[in-house]
Amino acid sequence: MSEMIREILVAAAGEVEAAADERVLKEVEVKYLGKKGLVTGLMNRMRELTPAERPGFGKSVNEAKDTIQRQIDSRRNGLKAQVLMKEVADPFYDPTLPGLPEVEGSLHPLTVITQELEEIFRSMGFIIPDYPEAESEFFNFEALNIPSDHPARDMQDTFWLKDGNLLRTHTSPGQVRAMREFAPPFRAIFPGKVYRYEAVDASHEHTFHQVEGLMVDREVSVANLIHSMKVLLGRIFKRDVKIRLRPGYFPFVEPGFELDIECAVCGGKGCSVCKKSGWVELLPCGLVHPNVIRFGGLDPTEWHGWAFGLGLSRLVMMKYQVNDIRHLMGGDLRFLEQFR
Ligand code: FA5
C-alpha cells in the first residue's frame, strides 16, 4: 500500500508541474483530491488492512493529500503570476478601455465651517492671525490672568512639553499675542486646534477646535458682544436656534457669560451629547479683564475689549447633528463621505 501512495505522489507531482494553465490544473486536482479522486480512493482500501496497519496508513494518506494540495496551490500561484507578467509585458494598449473612476475628495466639515466663519467675520472687518499650537505657559495662562497657583488651571488639564512649553489648552492665548502685535482698535478671530488631557466621551475630545474672537476698542459693550454672537449663529445655522445666556466664570473676562445652544442632536430632549440636559455649552464670552489688556501692553483705562471662545467642534456637531464628537477626528471615511 505504501508503494501505491509513493507512486501516486510521483505521478501527481509530474502532472501538477506539467499543467500549462489553471483549467488543466483544476482537472489534476479533481483527479487526485476530488471526491472520487485517487487519493480519496485509497481510504476506501483501508478495509483490506489489518486493524494494526490502519492508523499508520490513514496518516500516510493524509500526508500525501496535504503534499499534493500544497503543490497544486503553489503551481496555481505560479500560473497566476505568469498570466499577470504576460499582461504587463504586452505592449498592446487599448485606448477605448474605460478609465478608472475618479474618487472625488471633499472638505472636512470642520474646514467647511471654519471657512464659513472666516468669511462672516472678514465681512465684519475682523483679521485672522495665526498663533502657535505649542504655546508658552505665559501666554496660555499667566497673561490671561491665571497665575500658577490659580485654581482655574485645573479647569483645563494640560499636555506639557519637555521644553517647559505646553500644547495650548484654548485659543485664548491669541488675545494677548494679538494685542501686542496690532495697534488698537482692531478685531480678530483665531481659529485653531487645542489640546486637553481629559477623558473622552460623546461631547469631549482631547484634541478639538475652537475659534477665539476678540474686539479691542475704546468703547465696547456686552450688547455689542451678544449681537455679534447672534449674527454669527444665525448665519451659520441659517435658521432660528434656541440659545440661553448665563453667567460664566473665566479669569480673563469680567463679566463672563456662557452661551448655550439647544442640543440639535436630540432637539432639546436630552441625549449623551448634552448629558441629558437639552443644552450644549458652545460659546463662552465676556468683556476682557483689565489685567489681560495690561498684559497685552495696552492701557485698560483707555482700551476695552470683548472676547469669545467658540467650541467649533461642538458647533459642527450641532450644525450637522453629529451624535459623537469622536467621529470628527476619527478618520473613518464612511463618516466623512457623507459630507461630499
Ligand atoms: C475656554 O476655553 C475659554 N478660553 C473660552 C473663552 C474665551 C471664554 C474668551 C471667555 C472669553 P471652555 O473651557 O469652556 O472655555 O471651552 C470653550 C468651548 O470649547 C466650550 O464651550 C465647548 O464648546 C468647547 N469645549 C471645551 N472642552 C471641550 C472638549 N473637551 N471637547 C470638545 N469641545 C470642548
Coordinates of C-alpha atoms and ligand atoms in Angstrom, one line a residue:
M1 CA 0.0 0.0 0.0
S2 CA 2.7 2.5 0.9
E3 CA 4.3 1.7 -2.5
M4 CA 1.0 2.7 -4.1
I5 CA 1.0 6.0 -2.2
R6 CA 4.5 6.7 -3.4
E7 CA 3.5 6.1 -7.0
I8 CA 0.5 8.4 -6.7
L9 CA 2.7 11.1 -5.2
V10 CA 5.2 10.9 -8.0
A11 CA 2.6 10.9 -10.7
A12 CA 0.7 13.8 -9.2
A13 CA 3.9 15.9 -8.8
G14 CA 4.6 15.3 -12.6
E15 CA 1.1 16.3 -13.7
V16 CA 0.9 19.3 -11.5
E17 CA 4.2 20.6 -12.9
A18 CA 3.1 19.9 -16.4
A19 CA -0.3 21.7 -16.1
A20 CA 0.0 24.6 -18.5
D21 CA -2.9 26.6 -17.3
E22 CA -5.4 26.8 -14.4
R23 CA -8.1 24.8 -16.2
V24 CA -5.7 21.8 -16.6
L25 CA -4.5 22.2 -13.1
K26 CA -8.1 22.0 -11.8
E27 CA -8.5 18.7 -13.7
V28 CA -5.4 17.4 -12.0
E29 CA -6.8 18.5 -8.6
V30 CA -10.1 16.7 -9.2
K31 CA -8.3 13.6 -10.4
Y32 CA -6.2 13.2 -7.2
L33 CA -8.1 15.1 -4.5
G34 CA -11.7 15.1 -5.7
K35 CA -14.4 13.1 -4.0
K36 CA -13.8 10.2 -6.4
G37 CA -10.1 11.0 -6.7
L38 CA -7.2 8.6 -6.5
V39 CA -6.1 9.8 -3.0
T40 CA -9.6 9.7 -1.6
G41 CA -10.0 6.2 -3.2
L42 CA -7.0 5.0 -1.2
M43 CA -9.1 5.5 2.0
N44 CA -11.6 3.0 0.7
R45 CA -9.0 0.3 0.7
M46 CA -8.5 0.6 4.4
R47 CA -10.7 -2.4 5.0
E48 CA -8.1 -4.6 3.2
L49 CA -5.6 -3.8 6.0
T50 CA -5.3 -5.3 9.5
P51 CA -6.6 -3.1 12.3
A52 CA -2.9 -2.6 13.4
E53 CA -1.9 -1.3 9.9
R54 CA -4.9 1.1 9.6
P55 CA -3.8 4.1 11.7
G56 CA -0.3 4.3 10.0
F57 CA -1.9 4.0 6.6
G58 CA -4.5 6.7 7.3
K59 CA -1.8 9.1 8.4
S60 CA 0.3 8.4 5.2
V61 CA -2.8 9.1 3.0
N62 CA -3.5 12.4 4.8
E63 CA 0.1 13.5 4.4
A64 CA 0.0 12.6 0.7
K65 CA -3.2 14.6 0.4
D66 CA -1.5 17.7 2.1
T67 CA 1.6 17.4 -0.1
I68 CA -0.4 17.3 -3.3
Q69 CA -2.6 20.2 -2.2
R70 CA 0.5 22.3 -1.4
Q71 CA 2.0 21.5 -4.8
I72 CA -1.3 22.5 -6.6
D73 CA -1.6 25.8 -4.6
S74 CA 2.0 26.7 -5.4
R75 CA 1.6 25.9 -9.1
R76 CA -1.7 27.9 -9.2
N77 CA 0.1 31.0 -7.8
G78 CA 2.9 30.5 -10.3
L79 CA 0.4 30.3 -13.2
K80 CA -1.4 33.4 -12.0
A81 CA 1.8 35.3 -11.8
Q82 CA 2.7 34.2 -15.3
V83 CA -0.6 35.5 -16.7
L84 CA 0.0 38.8 -14.9
M85 CA 3.5 39.1 -16.2
K86 CA 2.3 38.5 -19.7
E87 CA -0.4 41.1 -19.4
V88 CA 2.1 43.6 -18.0
A89 CA 4.6 42.9 -20.7
D90 CA 2.0 43.1 -23.5
P91 CA 2.8 46.3 -25.4
F92 CA -0.7 46.5 -26.7
Y93 CA -2.6 49.5 -25.3
D94 CA -6.3 49.8 -25.8
P95 CA -7.3 53.4 -25.7
T96 CA -11.0 52.5 -25.8
L97 CA -10.9 50.8 -22.4
P98 CA -12.9 52.8 -19.8
G99 CA -10.6 54.6 -17.3
L100 CA -10.7 54.1 -13.5
P101 CA -13.5 56.1 -11.9
E102 CA -12.1 59.3 -10.2
V103 CA -12.7 59.4 -6.5
E104 CA -13.7 62.9 -5.6
G105 CA -12.5 64.2 -2.2
S106 CA -14.2 66.8 -0.1
L107 CA -13.5 69.3 2.6
H108 CA -13.8 68.1 6.2
P109 CA -16.9 69.6 7.9
L110 CA -14.6 71.4 10.4
T111 CA -12.9 73.1 7.4
V112 CA -16.2 74.0 5.8
I113 CA -17.5 75.7 9.0
T114 CA -14.1 77.3 9.7
Q115 CA -14.2 78.8 6.2
E116 CA -17.8 80.0 6.6
L117 CA -16.9 81.6 9.9
E118 CA -13.8 83.3 8.4
E119 CA -16.0 84.7 5.6
I120 CA -18.6 86.0 8.1
F121 CA -16.0 87.7 10.3
R122 CA -13.9 89.0 7.5
S123 CA -17.1 90.7 6.2
M124 CA -17.4 92.4 9.6
G125 CA -13.8 93.7 9.4
F126 CA -12.0 91.0 11.5
I127 CA -8.5 89.9 10.8
I128 CA -7.3 86.3 11.1
P129 CA -3.8 86.0 12.5
D130 CA -2.3 82.5 13.2
Y131 CA -0.7 81.6 16.5
P132 CA 1.3 78.6 17.7
E133 CA -0.2 75.4 19.0
A134 CA 2.9 74.7 21.1
E135 CA 2.5 77.7 23.4
S136 CA 4.3 79.1 26.4
E137 CA 2.9 78.9 29.9
F138 CA 2.9 82.7 30.0
F139 CA 0.6 83.2 27.0
N140 CA -1.7 80.2 27.8
F141 CA -2.2 81.0 31.5
E142 CA -0.3 83.9 33.1
A143 CA -1.1 86.6 30.6
L144 CA -4.7 85.5 30.8
N145 CA -4.8 86.4 34.5
I146 CA -4.3 82.7 35.5
P147 CA -1.2 82.6 37.8
S148 CA 0.3 79.2 38.6
D149 CA -1.5 78.9 41.9
H150 CA -4.9 79.8 40.4
P151 CA -7.5 77.0 40.7
A152 CA -8.7 77.8 37.2
R153 CA -5.6 76.0 35.9
D154 CA -7.3 72.7 36.9
M155 CA -10.2 73.6 34.6
Q156 CA -8.0 72.8 31.7
D157 CA -5.8 69.7 32.2
T158 CA -2.6 70.3 30.2
F159 CA -0.3 68.4 28.0
W160 CA 3.1 69.7 29.0
L161 CA 6.1 69.5 26.6
K162 CA 9.6 68.5 27.6
D163 CA 10.9 72.0 27.0
G164 CA 8.5 73.5 29.6
N165 CA 6.1 74.8 27.0
L166 CA 2.6 73.2 26.5
L167 CA 0.0 72.4 23.9
R168 CA -2.4 75.3 24.1
T169 CA -5.4 74.3 26.0
H170 CA -7.6 77.0 24.4
T171 CA -7.3 79.6 21.6
S172 CA -7.3 82.5 24.2
P173 CA -3.5 83.0 24.1
G174 CA -4.2 84.6 20.8
Q175 CA -5.8 87.5 22.6
V176 CA -2.6 88.8 24.3
R177 CA -0.4 88.0 21.3
A178 CA -2.7 90.0 19.0
M179 CA -2.8 93.0 21.4
R180 CA 0.9 93.0 21.4
E181 CA 1.1 92.7 17.6
F182 CA -1.7 95.0 16.3
A183 CA -2.3 98.7 17.1
P184 CA -5.8 99.1 18.6
P185 CA -8.6 99.5 17.7
F186 CA -8.8 96.1 15.9
R187 CA -10.9 93.0 15.8
A188 CA -9.6 89.5 15.2
I189 CA -10.6 85.8 15.2
F190 CA -8.2 82.9 15.8
P191 CA -9.5 79.5 14.7
G192 CA -7.3 76.6 15.7
K193 CA -6.8 73.2 17.3
V194 CA -6.5 72.9 21.1
Y195 CA -5.5 70.1 23.4
R196 CA -6.6 69.0 26.8
Y197 CA -5.5 66.0 28.9
E198 CA -9.0 64.8 29.7
A199 CA -11.3 61.9 29.4
V200 CA -13.0 61.5 26.1
D201 CA -16.8 61.0 25.6
A202 CA -19.6 61.8 23.2
S203 CA -19.0 65.6 23.6
H204 CA -15.4 65.8 24.9
E205 CA -12.3 65.2 22.8
H206 CA -8.6 65.6 23.9
T207 CA -7.9 67.4 20.6
F208 CA -10.7 69.7 19.4
H209 CA -11.2 73.0 17.6
Q210 CA -12.1 76.4 18.9
V211 CA -12.4 79.9 17.4
E212 CA -11.4 82.8 19.6
G213 CA -12.8 86.2 18.8
L214 CA -11.5 89.5 20.1
M215 CA -12.5 93.1 19.7
V216 CA -10.5 95.9 21.2
D217 CA -11.7 99.4 21.1
R218 CA -12.3 102.5 23.2
E219 CA -16.0 101.7 23.6
V220 CA -17.2 98.1 23.7
S221 CA -20.3 96.7 25.3
V222 CA -21.9 93.5 26.3
A223 CA -24.8 94.4 24.0
N224 CA -22.4 94.6 21.0
L225 CA -20.9 91.2 22.0
I226 CA -24.2 89.4 22.3
H227 CA -25.4 91.0 19.0
S228 CA -22.2 89.6 17.2
M229 CA -22.8 86.2 18.7
K230 CA -26.4 86.2 17.4
V231 CA -25.3 87.3 13.9
L232 CA -22.7 84.5 13.9
L233 CA -25.1 81.7 14.9
G234 CA -27.9 82.9 12.6
R235 CA -25.5 82.9 9.6
I236 CA -24.1 79.5 10.4
F237 CA -27.3 77.7 11.1
K238 CA -29.5 79.7 8.7
R239 CA -32.4 79.2 10.9
D240 CA -33.5 80.3 14.4
V241 CA -31.6 78.4 17.1
K242 CA -32.6 78.5 20.7
I243 CA -29.9 79.9 22.9
R244 CA -29.6 80.8 26.6
L245 CA -27.1 83.1 28.3
R246 CA -26.0 82.6 31.8
P247 CA -23.2 84.0 34.0
G248 CA -19.9 82.1 33.5
Y249 CA -16.5 82.4 35.3
F250 CA -13.3 82.8 33.3
P251 CA -10.4 84.7 35.0
F252 CA -9.7 86.6 31.7
V253 CA -13.1 88.2 31.4
E254 CA -15.3 90.3 33.6
P255 CA -18.2 89.9 33.4
G256 CA -18.2 86.4 31.8
F257 CA -21.0 84.5 30.2
E258 CA -21.8 81.1 29.0
L259 CA -23.8 81.0 25.8
D260 CA -25.5 77.6 25.4
I261 CA -27.4 76.3 22.4
E262 CA -30.3 73.9 22.4
C263 CA -28.9 70.5 21.6
A264 CA -29.6 69.9 17.9
V265 CA -28.9 66.1 18.2
C266 CA -31.9 65.5 20.4
G267 CA -33.9 68.7 19.8
G268 CA -33.5 69.6 23.5
K269 CA -35.0 66.3 24.8
G270 CA -31.7 65.1 26.4
C271 CA -29.1 62.7 25.0
S272 CA -25.5 61.6 25.5
V273 CA -24.1 64.7 23.7
C274 CA -25.9 67.2 26.0
K275 CA -25.7 64.9 29.0
K276 CA -29.5 64.7 29.2
S277 CA -29.7 68.5 29.8
G278 CA -31.0 69.5 26.4
W279 CA -28.3 72.3 26.2
V280 CA -24.8 72.3 24.9
E281 CA -22.1 74.7 26.1
L282 CA -20.9 76.4 23.0
L283 CA -19.8 80.0 23.3
P284 CA -18.3 81.3 26.5
C285 CA -17.6 85.0 26.2
G286 CA -17.2 88.3 28.2
L287 CA -15.5 91.6 28.5
V288 CA -11.7 91.3 28.5
H289 CA -10.3 91.6 32.1
P290 CA -8.2 94.8 32.6
N291 CA -5.2 92.6 33.7
V292 CA -5.3 90.9 30.3
I293 CA -5.4 94.3 28.5
R294 CA -2.4 95.3 30.6
F295 CA -0.5 92.1 29.7
G296 CA -1.3 93.0 26.1
G297 CA 0.7 96.2 26.5
L298 CA -2.3 98.4 26.5
D299 CA -3.8 100.8 29.0
P300 CA -7.0 99.4 30.4
T301 CA -8.3 102.8 31.2
E302 CA -8.2 103.7 27.5
W303 CA -8.8 100.3 25.8
H304 CA -11.5 97.8 26.4
G305 CA -12.4 94.5 24.7
W306 CA -14.8 91.7 24.4
A307 CA -13.8 88.1 23.6
F308 CA -15.4 84.8 22.9
G309 CA -14.1 81.2 22.7
L310 CA -16.4 79.3 20.4
G311 CA -16.3 75.4 20.7
L312 CA -16.0 74.8 16.9
S313 CA -16.1 71.0 17.1
R314 CA -19.4 71.3 19.0
L315 CA -20.8 73.8 16.6
V316 CA -20.1 71.4 13.7
M317 CA -21.9 68.7 15.8
M318 CA -24.9 70.9 16.2
K319 CA -25.0 72.0 12.6
Y320 CA -24.8 68.5 11.2
Q321 CA -26.4 66.7 14.1
V322 CA -23.3 64.5 14.8
N323 CA -24.1 62.4 17.8
D324 CA -20.4 61.7 18.9
I325 CA -17.5 64.2 18.7
R326 CA -15.1 61.3 18.1
H327 CA -16.4 60.9 14.6
L328 CA -14.9 64.3 13.7
M329 CA -11.3 63.3 14.0
G330 CA -11.7 59.5 13.9
G331 CA -10.6 59.3 10.3
D332 CA -13.4 57.0 9.3
L333 CA -14.1 57.7 5.6
R334 CA -17.6 56.4 5.9
F335 CA -18.4 59.3 8.2
L336 CA -16.5 61.9 6.0
E337 CA -18.1 60.7 2.7
Q338 CA -21.5 61.9 4.0
F339 CA -20.2 65.5 3.6
R340 CA -19.4 65.2 -0.1
Ligands
FA5_1 C1 -12.4 78.3 27.2 O1 -11.6 77.5 26.5 C2 -12.1 79.8 27.2 N1 -10.8 80.0 26.7 C3 -13.2 80.4 26.3 C4 -13.4 81.9 26.5 C5 -12.7 82.7 25.5 C6 -14.1 82.4 27.5 C7 -12.9 84.1 25.6 C8 -14.3 83.8 27.6 C9 -13.6 84.6 26.7 P1 -14.1 76.4 27.8 O2 -13.1 75.5 28.5 O3 -15.4 76.4 28.4 O4 -13.5 77.9 27.8 O5 -14.1 75.9 26.3 C10 -14.8 76.7 25.3 C11 -15.7 75.8 24.5 O6 -14.9 74.8 23.9 C12 -16.8 75.1 25.3 O7 -18.0 75.9 25.4 C13 -17.1 73.9 24.4 O8 -17.9 74.2 23.4 C14 -15.7 73.6 23.9 N2 -15.0 72.5 24.6 C15 -14.5 72.6 25.8 N3 -13.9 71.4 26.2 C16 -14.1 70.6 25.1 C17 -13.7 69.2 24.8 N4 -13.0 68.5 25.6 N5 -14.1 68.7 23.6 C18 -14.8 69.5 22.7 N6 -15.2 70.7 22.9 C19 -14.8 71.3 24.1

